[in-house]
Amino acid sequence: CKRRYNIKLWKIFTDCFNCLPIAAIVEQTIFCMHGGLSPDLQGLDEIRNLERPMDVPDKGLVCDLLWSDPDEDITGWGDNDRGVSWTFGGDVVREYLEKYGFSLVVRAHQVVEDGYRFFEKRKLVTLFSAPNYCGEFDNAGGVMSVGENLMCSFSILKVSL
């Protein structure tokens, strides 16, 4: 945004993002966020009680909910190659689901080729809605719909060139 337009417009978007919710819970069963899970979350009221707007801190709960990533190759928590937040294994996903009574974690934040990708036996899904991201990836975009019975279905968005 800064490169294509100007810093003023970028600042307006940043101010807007600083007001958006950090996470959402759908029907007490689907936990949604931009990034991923956090080792700092002790209870859901910590998220509910966050005051917005707020700048994103460099570490801690808010940072993790926006920047952490799942990693199929680890158990527990690991360092994130991004240089911020953590990676987490399937065991962490299972612990979260059990502790909070959720059936699914939905997150974004990473380009996935087909628009969505499951992790840990369909207990977490990465959903990425920007097809042909930055004109550099030949990825599809994904949209998830949640039915009245809480069944999730996916639509794929492809760029026509």
mmCIF file with all atom_site columns, C-alpha atoms in Angstrom:
data_model
loop_
_atom_site.group_PDB
_atom_site.id
_atom_site.type_symbol
_atom_site.label_atom_id
_atom_site.label_alt_id
_atom_site.label_comp_id
_atom_site.label_asym_id
_atom_site.label_entity_id
_atom_site.label_seq_id
_atom_site.pdbx_PDB_ins_code
_atom_site.Cartn_x
_atom_site.Cartn_y
_atom_site.Cartn_z
_atom_site.occupancy
_atom_site.B_iso_or_equiv
_atom_site.pdbx_formal_charge
_atom_site.auth_seq_id
_atom_site.auth_comp_id
_atom_site.auth_asym_id
_atom_site.auth_atom_id
_atom_site.pdbx_PDB_model_num
ATOM 1   C CA . CYS A 1 1   ? 0.000   0.000   0.000   1.00 0.00 ? 1   CYS A CA 1
ATOM 2   C CA . LYS A 1 2   ? 2.833   2.396   0.905   1.00 0.00 ? 2   LYS A CA 1
ATOM 3   C CA . ARG A 1 3   ? 4.645   1.612   -2.346  1.00 0.00 ? 3   ARG A CA 1
ATOM 4   C CA . ARG A 1 4   ? 1.634   1.671   -4.648  1.00 0.00 ? 4   ARG A CA 1
ATOM 5   C CA . TYR A 1 5   ? -0.246  4.623   -3.144  1.00 0.00 ? 5   TYR A CA 1
ATOM 6   C CA . ASN A 1 6   ? 1.125   6.678   -0.252  1.00 0.00 ? 6   ASN A CA 1
ATOM 7   C CA . ILE A 1 7   ? 1.907   6.639   3.442   1.00 0.00 ? 7   ILE A CA 1
ATOM 8   C CA . LYS A 1 8   ? -1.271  8.542   4.325   1.00 0.00 ? 8   LYS A CA 1
ATOM 9   C CA . LEU A 1 9   ? -3.473  5.786   2.869   1.00 0.00 ? 9   LEU A CA 1
ATOM 10  C CA . TRP A 1 10  ? -1.329  3.118   4.535   1.00 0.00 ? 10  TRP A CA 1
ATOM 11  C CA . LYS A 1 11  ? -1.818  4.897   7.897   1.00 0.00 ? 11  LYS A CA 1
ATOM 12  C CA . ILE A 1 12  ? -5.600  4.961   7.380   1.00 0.00 ? 12  ILE A CA 1
ATOM 13  C CA . PHE A 1 13  ? -5.606  1.202   6.777   1.00 0.00 ? 13  PHE A CA 1
ATOM 14  C CA . THR A 1 14  ? -3.367  0.632   9.801   1.00 0.00 ? 14  THR A CA 1
ATOM 15  C CA . ASP A 1 15  ? -5.740  2.652   11.984  1.00 0.00 ? 15  ASP A CA 1
ATOM 16  C CA . CYS A 1 16  ? -8.635  0.567   10.671  1.00 0.00 ? 16  CYS A CA 1
ATOM 17  C CA . PHE A 1 17  ? -6.835  -2.743  11.327  1.00 0.00 ? 17  PHE A CA 1
ATOM 18  C CA . ASN A 1 18  ? -6.031  -1.606  14.868  1.00 0.00 ? 18  ASN A CA 1
ATOM 19  C CA . CYS A 1 19  ? -9.796  -1.471  15.532  1.00 0.00 ? 19  CYS A CA 1
ATOM 20  C CA . LEU A 1 20  ? -10.715 -4.894  14.136  1.00 0.00 ? 20  LEU A CA 1
ATOM 21  C CA . PRO A 1 21  ? -11.413 -7.843  16.434  1.00 0.00 ? 21  PRO A CA 1
ATOM 22  C CA . ILE A 1 22  ? -8.396  -10.032 17.217  1.00 0.00 ? 22  ILE A CA 1
ATOM 23  C CA . ALA A 1 23  ? -10.370 -13.293 17.148  1.00 0.00 ? 23  ALA A CA 1
ATOM 24  C CA . ALA A 1 24  ? -13.892 -14.657 16.757  1.00 0.00 ? 24  ALA A CA 1
ATOM 25  C CA . ILE A 1 25  ? -15.770 -17.662 18.075  1.00 0.00 ? 25  ILE A CA 1
ATOM 26  C CA . VAL A 1 26  ? -18.547 -19.084 15.906  1.00 0.00 ? 26  VAL A CA 1
ATOM 27  C CA . GLU A 1 27  ? -21.354 -20.780 17.861  1.00 0.00 ? 27  GLU A CA 1
ATOM 28  C CA . GLN A 1 28  ? -18.974 -21.621 20.723  1.00 0.00 ? 28  GLN A CA 1
ATOM 29  C CA . THR A 1 29  ? -17.236 -24.216 18.541  1.00 0.00 ? 29  THR A CA 1
ATOM 30  C CA . ILE A 1 30  ? -15.087 -22.620 15.800  1.00 0.00 ? 30  ILE A CA 1
ATOM 31  C CA . PHE A 1 31  ? -12.150 -20.471 16.954  1.00 0.00 ? 31  PHE A CA 1
ATOM 32  C CA . CYS A 1 32  ? -10.993 -17.985 14.299  1.00 0.00 ? 32  CYS A CA 1
ATOM 33  C CA . MET A 1 33  ? -8.003  -15.664 14.113  1.00 0.00 ? 33  MET A CA 1
ATOM 34  C CA . HIS A 1 34  ? -5.563  -14.285 11.549  1.00 0.00 ? 34  HIS A CA 1
ATOM 35  C CA . GLY A 1 35  ? -2.419  -16.068 12.692  1.00 0.00 ? 35  GLY A CA 1
ATOM 36  C CA . GLY A 1 36  ? -2.620  -18.868 15.187  1.00 0.00 ? 36  GLY A CA 1
ATOM 37  C CA . LEU A 1 37  ? -2.502  -20.003 18.779  1.00 0.00 ? 37  LEU A CA 1
ATOM 38  C CA . SER A 1 38  ? -0.601  -18.530 21.718  1.00 0.00 ? 38  SER A CA 1
ATOM 39  C CA . PRO A 1 39  ? 1.170   -20.061 24.714  1.00 0.00 ? 39  PRO A CA 1
ATOM 40  C CA . ASP A 1 40  ? 0.145   -16.932 26.646  1.00 0.00 ? 40  ASP A CA 1
ATOM 41  C CA . LEU A 1 41  ? -3.620  -17.510 26.444  1.00 0.00 ? 41  LEU A CA 1
ATOM 42  C CA . GLN A 1 42  ? -4.898  -18.557 29.876  1.00 0.00 ? 42  GLN A CA 1
ATOM 43  C CA . GLY A 1 43  ? -8.608  -17.959 29.233  1.00 0.00 ? 43  GLY A CA 1
ATOM 44  C CA . LEU A 1 44  ? -10.902 -16.600 26.531  1.00 0.00 ? 44  LEU A CA 1
ATOM 45  C CA . ASP A 1 45  ? -11.785 -13.553 28.638  1.00 0.00 ? 45  ASP A CA 1
ATOM 46  C CA . GLU A 1 46  ? -8.260  -12.312 27.927  1.00 0.00 ? 46  GLU A CA 1
ATOM 47  C CA . ILE A 1 47  ? -9.304  -11.929 24.288  1.00 0.00 ? 47  ILE A CA 1
ATOM 48  C CA . ARG A 1 48  ? -12.793 -10.602 25.080  1.00 0.00 ? 48  ARG A CA 1
ATOM 49  C CA . ASN A 1 49  ? -11.323 -7.941  27.376  1.00 0.00 ? 49  ASN A CA 1
ATOM 50  C CA . LEU A 1 50  ? -8.753  -6.556  24.924  1.00 0.00 ? 50  LEU A CA 1
ATOM 51  C CA . GLU A 1 51  ? -9.269  -2.848  24.438  1.00 0.00 ? 51  GLU A CA 1
ATOM 52  C CA . ARG A 1 52  ? -9.367  -1.717  20.836  1.00 0.00 ? 52  ARG A CA 1
ATOM 53  C CA . PRO A 1 53  ? -7.989  0.164   19.056  1.00 0.00 ? 53  PRO A CA 1
ATOM 54  C CA . MET A 1 54  ? -4.491  -0.982  19.908  1.00 0.00 ? 54  MET A CA 1
ATOM 55  C CA . ASP A 1 55  ? -1.162  -1.218  18.159  1.00 0.00 ? 55  ASP A CA 1
ATOM 56  C CA . VAL A 1 56  ? 0.101   -4.768  17.721  1.00 0.00 ? 56  VAL A CA 1
ATOM 57  C CA . PRO A 1 57  ? 2.812   -5.543  20.282  1.00 0.00 ? 57  PRO A CA 1
ATOM 58  C CA . ASP A 1 58  ? 6.063   -7.296  19.334  1.00 0.00 ? 58  ASP A CA 1
ATOM 59  C CA . LYS A 1 59  ? 5.304   -10.314 21.533  1.00 0.00 ? 59  LYS A CA 1
ATOM 60  C CA . GLY A 1 60  ? 2.591   -11.859 23.644  1.00 0.00 ? 60  GLY A CA 1
ATOM 61  C CA . LEU A 1 61  ? -1.017  -12.920 23.150  1.00 0.00 ? 61  LEU A CA 1
ATOM 62  C CA . VAL A 1 62  ? -2.096  -10.397 20.503  1.00 0.00 ? 62  VAL A CA 1
ATOM 63  C CA . CYS A 1 63  ? 1.108   -10.833 18.516  1.00 0.00 ? 63  CYS A CA 1
ATOM 64  C CA . ASP A 1 64  ? 0.676   -14.618 18.549  1.00 0.00 ? 64  ASP A CA 1
ATOM 65  C CA . LEU A 1 65  ? -2.988  -14.554 17.504  1.00 0.00 ? 65  LEU A CA 1
ATOM 66  C CA . LEU A 1 66  ? -1.893  -12.501 14.498  1.00 0.00 ? 66  LEU A CA 1
ATOM 67  C CA . TRP A 1 67  ? 1.465   -14.088 13.598  1.00 0.00 ? 67  TRP A CA 1
ATOM 68  C CA . SER A 1 68  ? 1.943   -17.653 14.901  1.00 0.00 ? 68  SER A CA 1
ATOM 69  C CA . ASP A 1 69  ? 1.960   -20.592 12.470  1.00 0.00 ? 69  ASP A CA 1
ATOM 70  C CA . PRO A 1 70  ? 1.241   -24.336 12.655  1.00 0.00 ? 70  PRO A CA 1
ATOM 71  C CA . ASP A 1 71  ? 4.160   -26.668 11.959  1.00 0.00 ? 71  ASP A CA 1
ATOM 72  C CA . GLU A 1 72  ? 3.672   -30.347 11.104  1.00 0.00 ? 72  GLU A CA 1
ATOM 73  C CA . ASP A 1 73  ? 7.261   -31.149 12.067  1.00 0.00 ? 73  ASP A CA 1
ATOM 74  C CA . ILE A 1 74  ? 7.213   -30.138 15.731  1.00 0.00 ? 74  ILE A CA 1
ATOM 75  C CA . THR A 1 75  ? 5.634   -30.990 19.045  1.00 0.00 ? 75  THR A CA 1
ATOM 76  C CA . GLY A 1 76  ? 4.764   -28.138 21.379  1.00 0.00 ? 76  GLY A CA 1
ATOM 77  C CA . TRP A 1 77  ? 5.998   -24.636 20.634  1.00 0.00 ? 77  TRP A CA 1
ATOM 78  C CA . GLY A 1 78  ? 8.939   -23.661 18.430  1.00 0.00 ? 78  GLY A CA 1
ATOM 79  C CA . ASP A 1 79  ? 10.733  -20.618 17.098  1.00 0.00 ? 79  ASP A CA 1
ATOM 80  C CA . ASN A 1 80  ? 9.118   -18.994 14.073  1.00 0.00 ? 80  ASN A CA 1
ATOM 81  C CA . ASP A 1 81  ? 11.297  -18.339 11.007  1.00 0.00 ? 81  ASP A CA 1
ATOM 82  C CA . ARG A 1 82  ? 9.436   -15.048 10.565  1.00 0.00 ? 82  ARG A CA 1
ATOM 83  C CA . GLY A 1 83  ? 11.362  -13.732 13.561  1.00 0.00 ? 83  GLY A CA 1
ATOM 84  C CA . VAL A 1 84  ? 8.150   -13.005 15.455  1.00 0.00 ? 84  VAL A CA 1
ATOM 85  C CA . SER A 1 85  ? 5.810   -15.179 17.528  1.00 0.00 ? 85  SER A CA 1
ATOM 86  C CA . TRP A 1 86  ? 5.874   -18.992 17.542  1.00 0.00 ? 86  TRP A CA 1
ATOM 87  C CA . THR A 1 87  ? 5.161   -22.130 15.599  1.00 0.00 ? 87  THR A CA 1
ATOM 88  C CA . PHE A 1 88  ? 3.014   -24.829 17.180  1.00 0.00 ? 88  PHE A CA 1
ATOM 89  C CA . GLY A 1 89  ? 2.484   -28.531 16.660  1.00 0.00 ? 89  GLY A CA 1
ATOM 90  C CA . GLY A 1 90  ? -0.625  -30.645 16.298  1.00 0.00 ? 90  GLY A CA 1
ATOM 91  C CA . ASP A 1 91  ? -0.512  -31.495 19.993  1.00 0.00 ? 91  ASP A CA 1
ATOM 92  C CA . VAL A 1 92  ? -1.034  -27.802 20.806  1.00 0.00 ? 92  VAL A CA 1
ATOM 93  C CA . VAL A 1 93  ? -4.078  -27.700 18.507  1.00 0.00 ? 93  VAL A CA 1
ATOM 94  C CA . ARG A 1 94  ? -5.581  -30.754 20.233  1.00 0.00 ? 94  ARG A CA 1
ATOM 95  C CA . GLU A 1 95  ? -4.918  -29.258 23.699  1.00 0.00 ? 95  GLU A CA 1
ATOM 96  C CA . TYR A 1 96  ? -6.617  -25.978 22.725  1.00 0.00 ? 96  TYR A CA 1
ATOM 97  C CA . LEU A 1 97  ? -9.664  -27.756 21.308  1.00 0.00 ? 97  LEU A CA 1
ATOM 98  C CA . GLU A 1 98  ? -10.059 -29.853 24.434  1.00 0.00 ? 98  GLU A CA 1
ATOM 99  C CA . LYS A 1 99  ? -9.416  -27.018 26.897  1.00 0.00 ? 99  LYS A CA 1
ATOM 100 C CA . TYR A 1 100 ? -11.881 -24.592 25.288  1.00 0.00 ? 100 TYR A CA 1
ATOM 101 C CA . GLY A 1 101 ? -14.430 -27.030 23.859  1.00 0.00 ? 101 GLY A CA 1
ATOM 102 C CA . PHE A 1 102 ? -13.840 -26.069 20.229  1.00 0.00 ? 102 PHE A CA 1
ATOM 103 C CA . SER A 1 103 ? -14.082 -28.422 17.265  1.00 0.00 ? 103 SER A CA 1
ATOM 104 C CA . LEU A 1 104 ? -12.062 -26.384 14.756  1.00 0.00 ? 104 LEU A CA 1
ATOM 105 C CA . VAL A 1 105 ? -9.446  -23.629 14.536  1.00 0.00 ? 105 VAL A CA 1
ATOM 106 C CA . VAL A 1 106 ? -9.661  -21.410 11.447  1.00 0.00 ? 106 VAL A CA 1
ATOM 107 C CA . ARG A 1 107 ? -6.747  -19.142 10.603  1.00 0.00 ? 107 ARG A CA 1
ATOM 108 C CA . ALA A 1 108 ? -5.216  -17.400 7.596   1.00 0.00 ? 108 ALA A CA 1
ATOM 109 C CA . HIS A 1 109 ? -1.826  -15.739 7.302   1.00 0.00 ? 109 HIS A CA 1
ATOM 110 C CA . GLN A 1 110 ? -0.044  -18.246 5.032   1.00 0.00 ? 110 GLN A CA 1
ATOM 111 C CA . VAL A 1 111 ? -0.382  -18.717 1.294   1.00 0.00 ? 111 VAL A CA 1
ATOM 112 C CA . VAL A 1 112 ? -1.765  -22.167 0.527   1.00 0.00 ? 112 VAL A CA 1
ATOM 113 C CA . GLU A 1 113 ? -1.913  -23.446 -3.028  1.00 0.00 ? 113 GLU A CA 1
ATOM 114 C CA . ASP A 1 114 ? -5.558  -24.531 -3.130  1.00 0.00 ? 114 ASP A CA 1
ATOM 115 C CA . GLY A 1 115 ? -7.063  -21.703 -1.042  1.00 0.00 ? 115 GLY A CA 1
ATOM 116 C CA . TYR A 1 116 ? -7.366  -23.810 2.089   1.00 0.00 ? 116 TYR A CA 1
ATOM 117 C CA . ARG A 1 117 ? -5.327  -26.518 3.783   1.00 0.00 ? 117 ARG A CA 1
ATOM 118 C CA . PHE A 1 118 ? -6.090  -28.756 6.738   1.00 0.00 ? 118 PHE A CA 1
ATOM 119 C CA . PHE A 1 119 ? -3.688  -29.510 9.590   1.00 0.00 ? 119 PHE A CA 1
ATOM 120 C CA . GLU A 1 120 ? -3.833  -32.037 12.414  1.00 0.00 ? 120 GLU A CA 1
ATOM 121 C CA . LYS A 1 121 ? -6.539  -34.338 11.037  1.00 0.00 ? 121 LYS A CA 1
ATOM 122 C CA . ARG A 1 122 ? -8.873  -31.500 10.010  1.00 0.00 ? 122 ARG A CA 1
ATOM 123 C CA . LYS A 1 123 ? -8.782  -29.856 13.442  1.00 0.00 ? 123 LYS A CA 1
ATOM 124 C CA . LEU A 1 124 ? -7.211  -26.675 12.019  1.00 0.00 ? 124 LEU A CA 1
ATOM 125 C CA . VAL A 1 125 ? -7.649  -25.117 8.598   1.00 0.00 ? 125 VAL A CA 1
ATOM 126 C CA . THR A 1 126 ? -5.573  -22.391 6.987   1.00 0.00 ? 126 THR A CA 1
ATOM 127 C CA . LEU A 1 127 ? -7.819  -20.303 4.763   1.00 0.00 ? 127 LEU A CA 1
ATOM 128 C CA . PHE A 1 128 ? -6.195  -17.899 2.295   1.00 0.00 ? 128 PHE A CA 1
ATOM 129 C CA . SER A 1 129 ? -8.620  -15.840 0.206   1.00 0.00 ? 129 SER A CA 1
ATOM 130 C CA . ALA A 1 130 ? -6.293  -13.875 -2.095  1.00 0.00 ? 130 ALA A CA 1
ATOM 131 C CA . PRO A 1 131 ? -5.820  -15.731 -5.404  1.00 0.00 ? 131 PRO A CA 1
ATOM 132 C CA . ASN A 1 132 ? -2.549  -15.161 -7.280  1.00 0.00 ? 132 ASN A CA 1
ATOM 133 C CA . TYR A 1 133 ? -1.182  -13.461 -4.165  1.00 0.00 ? 133 TYR A CA 1
ATOM 134 C CA . CYS A 1 134 ? 0.911   -10.375 -4.993  1.00 0.00 ? 134 CYS A CA 1
ATOM 135 C CA . GLY A 1 135 ? 1.057   -11.599 -8.593  1.00 0.00 ? 135 GLY A CA 1
ATOM 136 C CA . GLU A 1 136 ? 3.866   -13.928 -7.472  1.00 0.00 ? 136 GLU A CA 1
ATOM 137 C CA . PHE A 1 137 ? 2.059   -17.090 -6.391  1.00 0.00 ? 137 PHE A CA 1
ATOM 138 C CA . ASP A 1 138 ? -0.126  -19.216 -8.614  1.00 0.00 ? 138 ASP A CA 1
ATOM 139 C CA . ASN A 1 139 ? -2.428  -19.973 -5.699  1.00 0.00 ? 139 ASN A CA 1
ATOM 140 C CA . ALA A 1 140 ? -6.188  -20.216 -5.584  1.00 0.00 ? 140 ALA A CA 1
ATOM 141 C CA . GLY A 1 141 ? -8.169  -18.307 -2.981  1.00 0.00 ? 141 GLY A CA 1
ATOM 142 C CA . GLY A 1 142 ? -10.500 -20.040 -0.572  1.00 0.00 ? 142 GLY A CA 1
ATOM 143 C CA . VAL A 1 143 ? -13.777 -19.057 1.065   1.00 0.00 ? 143 VAL A CA 1
ATOM 144 C CA . MET A 1 144 ? -15.273 -21.058 3.912   1.00 0.00 ? 144 MET A CA 1
ATOM 145 C CA . SER A 1 145 ? -19.008 -21.136 4.582   1.00 0.00 ? 145 SER A CA 1
ATOM 146 C CA . VAL A 1 146 ? -20.479 -22.422 7.826   1.00 0.00 ? 146 VAL A CA 1
ATOM 147 C CA . GLY A 1 147 ? -23.949 -23.943 7.573   1.00 0.00 ? 147 GLY A CA 1
ATOM 148 C CA . GLU A 1 148 ? -26.671 -23.855 10.220  1.00 0.00 ? 148 GLU A CA 1
ATOM 149 C CA . ASN A 1 149 ? -25.546 -27.322 11.330  1.00 0.00 ? 149 ASN A CA 1
ATOM 150 C CA . LEU A 1 150 ? -21.968 -25.948 11.636  1.00 0.00 ? 150 LEU A CA 1
ATOM 151 C CA . MET A 1 151 ? -20.762 -28.020 8.686   1.00 0.00 ? 151 MET A CA 1
ATOM 152 C CA . CYS A 1 152 ? -18.027 -26.162 6.827   1.00 0.00 ? 152 CYS A CA 1
ATOM 153 C CA . SER A 1 153 ? -17.825 -26.048 3.048   1.00 0.00 ? 153 SER A CA 1
ATOM 154 C CA . PHE A 1 154 ? -15.233 -24.418 0.837   1.00 0.00 ? 154 PHE A CA 1
ATOM 155 C CA . SER A 1 155 ? -15.341 -22.493 -2.428  1.00 0.00 ? 155 SER A CA 1
ATOM 156 C CA . ILE A 1 156 ? -12.236 -22.022 -4.542  1.00 0.00 ? 156 ILE A CA 1
ATOM 157 C CA . LEU A 1 157 ? -11.417 -18.721 -6.268  1.00 0.00 ? 157 LEU A CA 1
ATOM 158 C CA . LYS A 1 158 ? -9.075  -18.828 -9.256  1.00 0.00 ? 158 LYS A CA 1
ATOM 159 C CA . VAL A 1 159 ? -7.737  -15.965 -11.311 1.00 0.00 ? 159 VAL A CA 1
ATOM 160 C CA . SER A 1 160 ? -8.568  -16.028 -15.015 1.00 0.00 ? 160 SER A CA 1
ATOM 161 C CA . LEU A 1 161 ? -5.650  -14.735 -17.033 1.00 0.00 ? 161 LEU A CA 1
#
